Coordinates of C-alpha atoms and ligand atoms in Angstrom, one line a residue:
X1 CA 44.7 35.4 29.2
X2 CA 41.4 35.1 31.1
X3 CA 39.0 32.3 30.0
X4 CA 36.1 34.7 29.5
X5 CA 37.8 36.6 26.9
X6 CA 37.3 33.6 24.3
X7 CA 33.7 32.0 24.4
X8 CA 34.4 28.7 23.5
X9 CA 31.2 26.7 22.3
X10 CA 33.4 23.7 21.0
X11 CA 31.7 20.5 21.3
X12 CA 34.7 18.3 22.8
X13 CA 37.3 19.0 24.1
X14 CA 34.9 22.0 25.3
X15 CA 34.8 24.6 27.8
X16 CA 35.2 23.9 31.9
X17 CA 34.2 26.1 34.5
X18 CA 37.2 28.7 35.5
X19 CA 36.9 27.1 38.9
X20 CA 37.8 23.3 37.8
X21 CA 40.8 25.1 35.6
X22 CA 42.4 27.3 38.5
X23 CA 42.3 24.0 40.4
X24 CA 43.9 22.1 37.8
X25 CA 46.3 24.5 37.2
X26 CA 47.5 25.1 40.8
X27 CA 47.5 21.0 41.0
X28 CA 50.2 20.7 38.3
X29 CA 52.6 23.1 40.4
X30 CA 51.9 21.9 43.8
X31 CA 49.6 19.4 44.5
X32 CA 47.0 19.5 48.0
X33 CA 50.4 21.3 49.0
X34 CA 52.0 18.3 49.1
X35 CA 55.4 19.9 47.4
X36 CA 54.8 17.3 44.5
X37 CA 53.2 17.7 40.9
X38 CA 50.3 15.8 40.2
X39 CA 51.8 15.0 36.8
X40 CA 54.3 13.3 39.3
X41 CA 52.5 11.4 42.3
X42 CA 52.9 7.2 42.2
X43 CA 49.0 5.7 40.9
X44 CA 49.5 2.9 43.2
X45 CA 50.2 5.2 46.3
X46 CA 47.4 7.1 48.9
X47 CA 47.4 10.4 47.2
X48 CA 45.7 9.1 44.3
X49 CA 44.0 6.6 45.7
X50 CA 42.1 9.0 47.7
X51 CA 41.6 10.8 44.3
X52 CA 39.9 7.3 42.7
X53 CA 37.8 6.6 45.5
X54 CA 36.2 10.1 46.2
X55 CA 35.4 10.4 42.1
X56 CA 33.7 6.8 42.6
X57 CA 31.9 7.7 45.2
X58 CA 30.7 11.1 43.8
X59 CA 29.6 9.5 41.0
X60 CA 27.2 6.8 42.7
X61 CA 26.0 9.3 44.5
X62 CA 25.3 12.1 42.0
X63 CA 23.7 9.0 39.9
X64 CA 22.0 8.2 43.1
X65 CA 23.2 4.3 42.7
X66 CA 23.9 1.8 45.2
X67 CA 27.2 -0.4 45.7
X68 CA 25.2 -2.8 43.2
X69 CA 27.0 -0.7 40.5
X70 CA 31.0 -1.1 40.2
X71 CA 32.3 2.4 39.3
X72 CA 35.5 2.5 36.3
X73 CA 37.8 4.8 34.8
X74 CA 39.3 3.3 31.5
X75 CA 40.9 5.1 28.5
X76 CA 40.5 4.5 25.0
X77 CA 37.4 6.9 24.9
X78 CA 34.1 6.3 23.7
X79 CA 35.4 4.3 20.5
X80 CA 36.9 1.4 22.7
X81 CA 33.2 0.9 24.3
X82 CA 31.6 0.5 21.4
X83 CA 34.3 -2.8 20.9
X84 CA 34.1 -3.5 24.6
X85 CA 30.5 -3.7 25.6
X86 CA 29.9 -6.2 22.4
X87 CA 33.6 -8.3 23.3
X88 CA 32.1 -8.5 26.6
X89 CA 28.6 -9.3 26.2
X90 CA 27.9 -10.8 22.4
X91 CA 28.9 -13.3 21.2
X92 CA 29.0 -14.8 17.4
X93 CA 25.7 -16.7 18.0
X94 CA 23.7 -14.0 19.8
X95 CA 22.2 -10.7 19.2
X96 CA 22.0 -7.3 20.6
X97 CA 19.7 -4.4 19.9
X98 CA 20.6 -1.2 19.0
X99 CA 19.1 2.4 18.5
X100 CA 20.4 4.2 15.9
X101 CA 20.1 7.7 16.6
X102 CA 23.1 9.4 14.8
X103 CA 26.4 8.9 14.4
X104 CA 28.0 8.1 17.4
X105 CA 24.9 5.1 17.5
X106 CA 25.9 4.0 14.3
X107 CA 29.3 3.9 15.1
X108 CA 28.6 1.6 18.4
X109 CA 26.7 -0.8 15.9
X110 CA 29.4 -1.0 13.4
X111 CA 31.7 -2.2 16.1
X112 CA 29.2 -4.5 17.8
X113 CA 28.8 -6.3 14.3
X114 CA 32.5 -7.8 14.3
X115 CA 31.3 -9.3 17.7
X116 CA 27.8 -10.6 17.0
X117 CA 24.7 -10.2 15.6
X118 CA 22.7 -7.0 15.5
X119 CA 19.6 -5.8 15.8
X120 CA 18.8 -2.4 14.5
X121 CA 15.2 -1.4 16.3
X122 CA 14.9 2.1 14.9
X123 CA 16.5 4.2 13.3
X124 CA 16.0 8.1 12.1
X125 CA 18.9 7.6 9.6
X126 CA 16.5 8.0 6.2
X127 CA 15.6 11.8 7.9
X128 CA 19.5 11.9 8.1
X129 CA 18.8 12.1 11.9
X130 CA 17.0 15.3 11.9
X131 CA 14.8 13.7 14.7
X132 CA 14.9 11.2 17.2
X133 CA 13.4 7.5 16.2
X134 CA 10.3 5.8 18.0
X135 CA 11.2 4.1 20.7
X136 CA 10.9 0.2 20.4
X137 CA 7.2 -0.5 21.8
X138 CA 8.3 -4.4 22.9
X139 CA 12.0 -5.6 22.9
X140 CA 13.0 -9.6 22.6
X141 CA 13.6 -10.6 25.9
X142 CA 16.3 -12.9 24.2
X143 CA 18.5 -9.9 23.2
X144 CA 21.5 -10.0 25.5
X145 CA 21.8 -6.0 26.1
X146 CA 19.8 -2.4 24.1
X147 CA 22.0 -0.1 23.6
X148 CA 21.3 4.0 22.7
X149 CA 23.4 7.1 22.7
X150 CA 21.4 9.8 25.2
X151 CA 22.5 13.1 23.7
X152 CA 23.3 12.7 19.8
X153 CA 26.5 15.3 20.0
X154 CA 26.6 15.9 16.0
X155 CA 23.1 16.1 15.3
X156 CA 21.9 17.9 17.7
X157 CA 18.9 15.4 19.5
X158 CA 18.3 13.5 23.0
X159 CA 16.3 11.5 24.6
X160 CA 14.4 13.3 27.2
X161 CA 14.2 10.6 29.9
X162 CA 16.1 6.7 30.2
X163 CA 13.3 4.2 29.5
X164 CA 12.9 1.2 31.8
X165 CA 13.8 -2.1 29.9
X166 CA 13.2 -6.3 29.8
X167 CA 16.6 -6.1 28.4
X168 CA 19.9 -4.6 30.5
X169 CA 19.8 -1.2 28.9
X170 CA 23.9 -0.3 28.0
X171 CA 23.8 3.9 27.5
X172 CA 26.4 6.3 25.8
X173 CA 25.9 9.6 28.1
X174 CA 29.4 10.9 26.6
X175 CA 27.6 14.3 25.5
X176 CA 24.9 14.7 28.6
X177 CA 25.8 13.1 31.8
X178 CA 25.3 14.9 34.9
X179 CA 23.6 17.1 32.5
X180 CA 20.1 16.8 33.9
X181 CA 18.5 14.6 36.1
X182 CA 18.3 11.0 35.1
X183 CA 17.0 7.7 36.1
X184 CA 20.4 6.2 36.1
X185 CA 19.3 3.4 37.8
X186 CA 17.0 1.9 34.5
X187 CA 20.9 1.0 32.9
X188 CA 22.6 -2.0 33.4
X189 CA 25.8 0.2 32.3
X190 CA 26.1 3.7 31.2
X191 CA 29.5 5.2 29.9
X192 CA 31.0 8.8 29.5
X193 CA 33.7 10.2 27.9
X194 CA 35.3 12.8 30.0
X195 CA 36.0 15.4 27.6
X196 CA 32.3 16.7 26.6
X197 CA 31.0 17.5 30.2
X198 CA 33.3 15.6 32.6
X199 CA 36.8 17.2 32.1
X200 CA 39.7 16.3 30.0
X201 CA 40.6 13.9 27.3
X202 CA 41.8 10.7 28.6
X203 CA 39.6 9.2 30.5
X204 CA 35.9 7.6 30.0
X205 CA 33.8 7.0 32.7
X206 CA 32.3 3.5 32.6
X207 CA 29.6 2.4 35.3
X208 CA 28.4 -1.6 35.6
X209 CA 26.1 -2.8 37.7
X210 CA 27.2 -6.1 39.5
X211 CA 24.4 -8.5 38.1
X212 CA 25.4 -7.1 34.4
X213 CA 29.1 -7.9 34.9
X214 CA 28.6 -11.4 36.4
X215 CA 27.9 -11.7 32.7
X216 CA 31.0 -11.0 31.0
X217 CA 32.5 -13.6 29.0
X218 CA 35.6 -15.3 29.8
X219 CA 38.5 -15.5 28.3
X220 CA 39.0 -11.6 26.9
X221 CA 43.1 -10.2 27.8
X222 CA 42.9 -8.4 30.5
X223 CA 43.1 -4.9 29.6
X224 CA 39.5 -5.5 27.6
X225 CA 37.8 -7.6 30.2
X226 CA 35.4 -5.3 32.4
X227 CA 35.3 -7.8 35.4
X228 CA 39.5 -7.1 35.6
X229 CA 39.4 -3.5 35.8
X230 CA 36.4 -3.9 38.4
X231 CA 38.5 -6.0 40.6
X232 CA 41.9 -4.0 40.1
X233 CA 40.2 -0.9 41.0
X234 CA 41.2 0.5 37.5
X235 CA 44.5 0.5 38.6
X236 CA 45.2 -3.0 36.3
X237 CA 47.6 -0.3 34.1
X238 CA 48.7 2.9 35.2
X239 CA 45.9 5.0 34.7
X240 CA 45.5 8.9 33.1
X241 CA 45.8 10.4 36.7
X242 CA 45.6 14.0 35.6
X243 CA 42.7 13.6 33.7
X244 CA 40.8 11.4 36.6
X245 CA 41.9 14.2 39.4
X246 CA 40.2 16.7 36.5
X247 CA 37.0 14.7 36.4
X248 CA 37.2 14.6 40.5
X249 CA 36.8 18.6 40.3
X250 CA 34.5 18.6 37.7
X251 CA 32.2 15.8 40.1
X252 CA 32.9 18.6 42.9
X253 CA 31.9 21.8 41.1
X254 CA 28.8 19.4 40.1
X255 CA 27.7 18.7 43.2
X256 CA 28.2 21.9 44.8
X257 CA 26.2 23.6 42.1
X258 CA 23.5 20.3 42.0
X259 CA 22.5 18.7 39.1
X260 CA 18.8 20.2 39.8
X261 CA 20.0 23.7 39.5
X262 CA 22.6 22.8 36.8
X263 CA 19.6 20.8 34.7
X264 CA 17.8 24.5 35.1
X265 CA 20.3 26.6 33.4
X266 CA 21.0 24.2 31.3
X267 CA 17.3 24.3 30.2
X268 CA 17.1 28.1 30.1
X269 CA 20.1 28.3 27.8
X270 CA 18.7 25.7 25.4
X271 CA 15.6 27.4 25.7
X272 CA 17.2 30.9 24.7
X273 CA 19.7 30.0 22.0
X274 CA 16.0 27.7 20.1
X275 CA 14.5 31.1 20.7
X276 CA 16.8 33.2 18.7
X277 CA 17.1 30.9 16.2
X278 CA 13.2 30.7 15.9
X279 CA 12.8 34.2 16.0
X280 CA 15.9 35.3 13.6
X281 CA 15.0 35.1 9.8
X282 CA 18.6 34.6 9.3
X283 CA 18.6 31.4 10.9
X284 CA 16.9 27.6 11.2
X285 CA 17.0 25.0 13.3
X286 CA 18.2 21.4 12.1
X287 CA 16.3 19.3 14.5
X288 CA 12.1 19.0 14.5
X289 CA 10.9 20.9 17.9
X290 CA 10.4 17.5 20.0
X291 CA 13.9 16.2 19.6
X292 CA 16.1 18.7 20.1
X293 CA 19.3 18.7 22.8
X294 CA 19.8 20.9 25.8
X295 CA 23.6 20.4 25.2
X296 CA 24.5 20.6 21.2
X297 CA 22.2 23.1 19.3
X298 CA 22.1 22.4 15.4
X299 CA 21.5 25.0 13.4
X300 CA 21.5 26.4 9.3
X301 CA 21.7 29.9 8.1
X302 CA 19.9 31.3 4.7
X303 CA 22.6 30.5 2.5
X304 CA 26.4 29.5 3.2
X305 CA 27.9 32.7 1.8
X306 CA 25.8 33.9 4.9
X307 CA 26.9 31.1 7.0
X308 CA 30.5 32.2 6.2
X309 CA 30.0 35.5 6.9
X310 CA 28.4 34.8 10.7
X311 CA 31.1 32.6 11.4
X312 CA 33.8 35.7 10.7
X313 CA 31.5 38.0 12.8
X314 CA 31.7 35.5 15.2
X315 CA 35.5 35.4 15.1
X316 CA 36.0 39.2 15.6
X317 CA 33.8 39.2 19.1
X318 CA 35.7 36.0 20.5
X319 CA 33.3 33.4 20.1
X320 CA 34.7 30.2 18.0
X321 CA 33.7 26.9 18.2
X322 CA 30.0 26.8 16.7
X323 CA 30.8 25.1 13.5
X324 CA 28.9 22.6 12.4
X325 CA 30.9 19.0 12.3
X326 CA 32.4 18.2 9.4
X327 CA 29.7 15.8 8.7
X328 CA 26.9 17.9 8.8
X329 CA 28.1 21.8 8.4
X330 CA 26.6 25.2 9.2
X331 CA 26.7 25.9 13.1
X332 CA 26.4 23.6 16.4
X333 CA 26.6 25.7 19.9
X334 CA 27.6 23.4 22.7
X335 CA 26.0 24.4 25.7
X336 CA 27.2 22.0 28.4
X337 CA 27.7 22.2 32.2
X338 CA 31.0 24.4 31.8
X339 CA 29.4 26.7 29.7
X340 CA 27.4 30.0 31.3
X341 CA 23.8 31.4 30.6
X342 CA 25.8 34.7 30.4
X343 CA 28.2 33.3 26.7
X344 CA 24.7 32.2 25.4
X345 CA 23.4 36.0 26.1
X346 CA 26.6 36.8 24.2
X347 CA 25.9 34.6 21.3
X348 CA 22.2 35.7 21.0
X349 CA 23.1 38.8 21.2
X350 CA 26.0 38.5 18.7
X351 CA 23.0 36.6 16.4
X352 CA 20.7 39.8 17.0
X353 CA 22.9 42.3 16.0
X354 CA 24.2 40.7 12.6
X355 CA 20.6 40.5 12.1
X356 CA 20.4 44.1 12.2
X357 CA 23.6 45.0 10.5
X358 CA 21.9 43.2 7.2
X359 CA 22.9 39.7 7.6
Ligands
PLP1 C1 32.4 12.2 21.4 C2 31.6 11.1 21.5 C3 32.1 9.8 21.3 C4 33.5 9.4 20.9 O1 34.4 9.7 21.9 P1 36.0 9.4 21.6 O2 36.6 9.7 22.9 O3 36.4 10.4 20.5 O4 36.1 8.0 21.1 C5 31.2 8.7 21.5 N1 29.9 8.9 21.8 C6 29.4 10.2 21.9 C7 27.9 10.3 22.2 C8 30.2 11.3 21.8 O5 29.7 12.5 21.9

């Protein structure tokens, strides 16, 4: 079956571009031509070597950062960062601040709290994270890292820029990296899931700048320890070599297209799908105007029997994915990298004509 016959607006796992699937496909037959699988080549030996080190250096390079920043592939996904950047940065006597934007946010700083002390310095949890909170004006220079969540996947906001910060900044990108253009170089660390707009599930990008690890405290095993996997290259266990080589394509197909022209589409589907959703008296939008995400649009419809109804039309013209989560219901639309200005056409179009039929 071809991919464009299903429009698939799930919000991770979610839609890659055909390009990055061929690839990946042809890869688990023969790899490079090589005669071998890539399920099957050896982590330690040159083939995937040369796989690591290109996706490192695509990444410093599409983040436009210099070798002051170790580049990492772990697993354990964006739940074992929010235990890892506390185990190795807090401690029982020290605090942390955190921004609690939605519920990945407030995830991170339930972790961080069996670590050390935290410092909540705003939240939009009492609007039940219908917008984004103010930004801290002044942070305590004594806080030992900030850490917010870019793109809030369930919700539907995102901060529209990376502030600069006293204190090292430690970001979540899982939902937006490479999404838009960024000021990468205002985070101590930054860290990405791969399976929202960076490939398969697996692997988590994680990105430390030198200064920032120096910090780490001793003592953690091995396989939690930042400053290990730094200095074994990632390679301390074997590590999800599929999913990495998936990410390399996905940093390819980035680069080739460019994040400037990517951040441009992305902006014109956003802009499109708010449109619709403005425009259609069927439909609302979750989030208030000035907070709302290019990648994961939130929306409600005029009553849930009509919500169950949109999602069947929706069914019958091969679009699935654009239910709400669990937590929050009605309809989210994931519009990252992988998916094309022509599905969100389809959708609108889709939105339009249910209109029309009656709702
Ligand atoms: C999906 C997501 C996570 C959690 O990722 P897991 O791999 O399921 O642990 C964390 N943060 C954000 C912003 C996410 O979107």
């Amino acid at each position: 079956m071809k991919q464009e016959q299903v429009l698939n607006f799930n919000a991770g796992p979610s839609a890659l571009p055909e390009a990055v699937l061929q690839q990946a496909a042809e890869a688990i037959i023969n790899y490079n031509n090589t005669g071998l699988s890539i399920l099957s080549i050896p982590h330690r030996g040159d083939l995937f070597v040369a796989i690591l080190e290109e996706s490192k250096a695509l990444v410093k390079e599409l983040c436009g950062l210099s070798d002051d920043y170790e580049v990492m592939w772990l697993q354990g996904g964006g739940r074992l960062q929010f235990c890892m950047v506390p185990m190795n940065f807090l401690r029982q006597n020290e605090t942390a601040g955190y921004i609690d934007s939605g519920h990945w946010a407030a995830e991170a700083i339930d972790a961080a709290k069996h670590y050390g002390t935290t410092g909540v310095l705003a939240s939009s949890r009492e609007d039940n994270y219908t917008h984004l909170p103010q930004w801290p004006e002044s942070v305590d220079k004594g806080l030992r890292y900030l850490h917010f969540t870019t793109n809030n996947t369930i919700y539907g906001t995102q901060w529209p820029s990376i502030p600069a910060s006293d204190v090292p900044l430690v970001a979540d990108m899982s939902s937006d990296i490479f999404s838009m253009q960024r000021d990468y170089t205002n985070c101590a660390m930054f860290y990405a899931v791969a399976q929202k707009n960076l490939g398969a599930a697996g692997n988590t990008l994680v990105v430390v700048r030198k200064d920032f690890l120096e910090r780490v405290h001793p003592g953690l095993p091995p396989m939690l320890d930042y400053k290990v996997h730094a200095e074994k290259n990632s390679l301390l266990n074997t590590p999800p070599v599929f999913g990495i080589y998936v990410s390399l394509l996905m940093l390819r197909w980035i680069k080739e297209k460019t994040i400037a022209v990517i951040e441009k589409e992305n902006r014109a589907k956003a802009a499109m799908l708010y449109a619709e959703i403005e425009r259609n008296a069927l439909f609302h939008a979750a989030v208030d105007a000035d907070s709302r995400s290019l990648m994961n649009v939130v929306f409600h419809g005029r009553s849930k029997e009509m919500e169950k109804q949109f999602l069947e039309c929706c069914a019958g013209r091969g679009i699935v994915g654009i239910e709400g989560h669990r937590s929050v219901g009605a309809f989210r639309a994931s519009l990252y990298n992988g998916m094309p200005l022509a599905g969100v056409e389809k959708l609108v179009s889709v939105m339009h004509e249910f209109e029309q039929s009656g709702g």
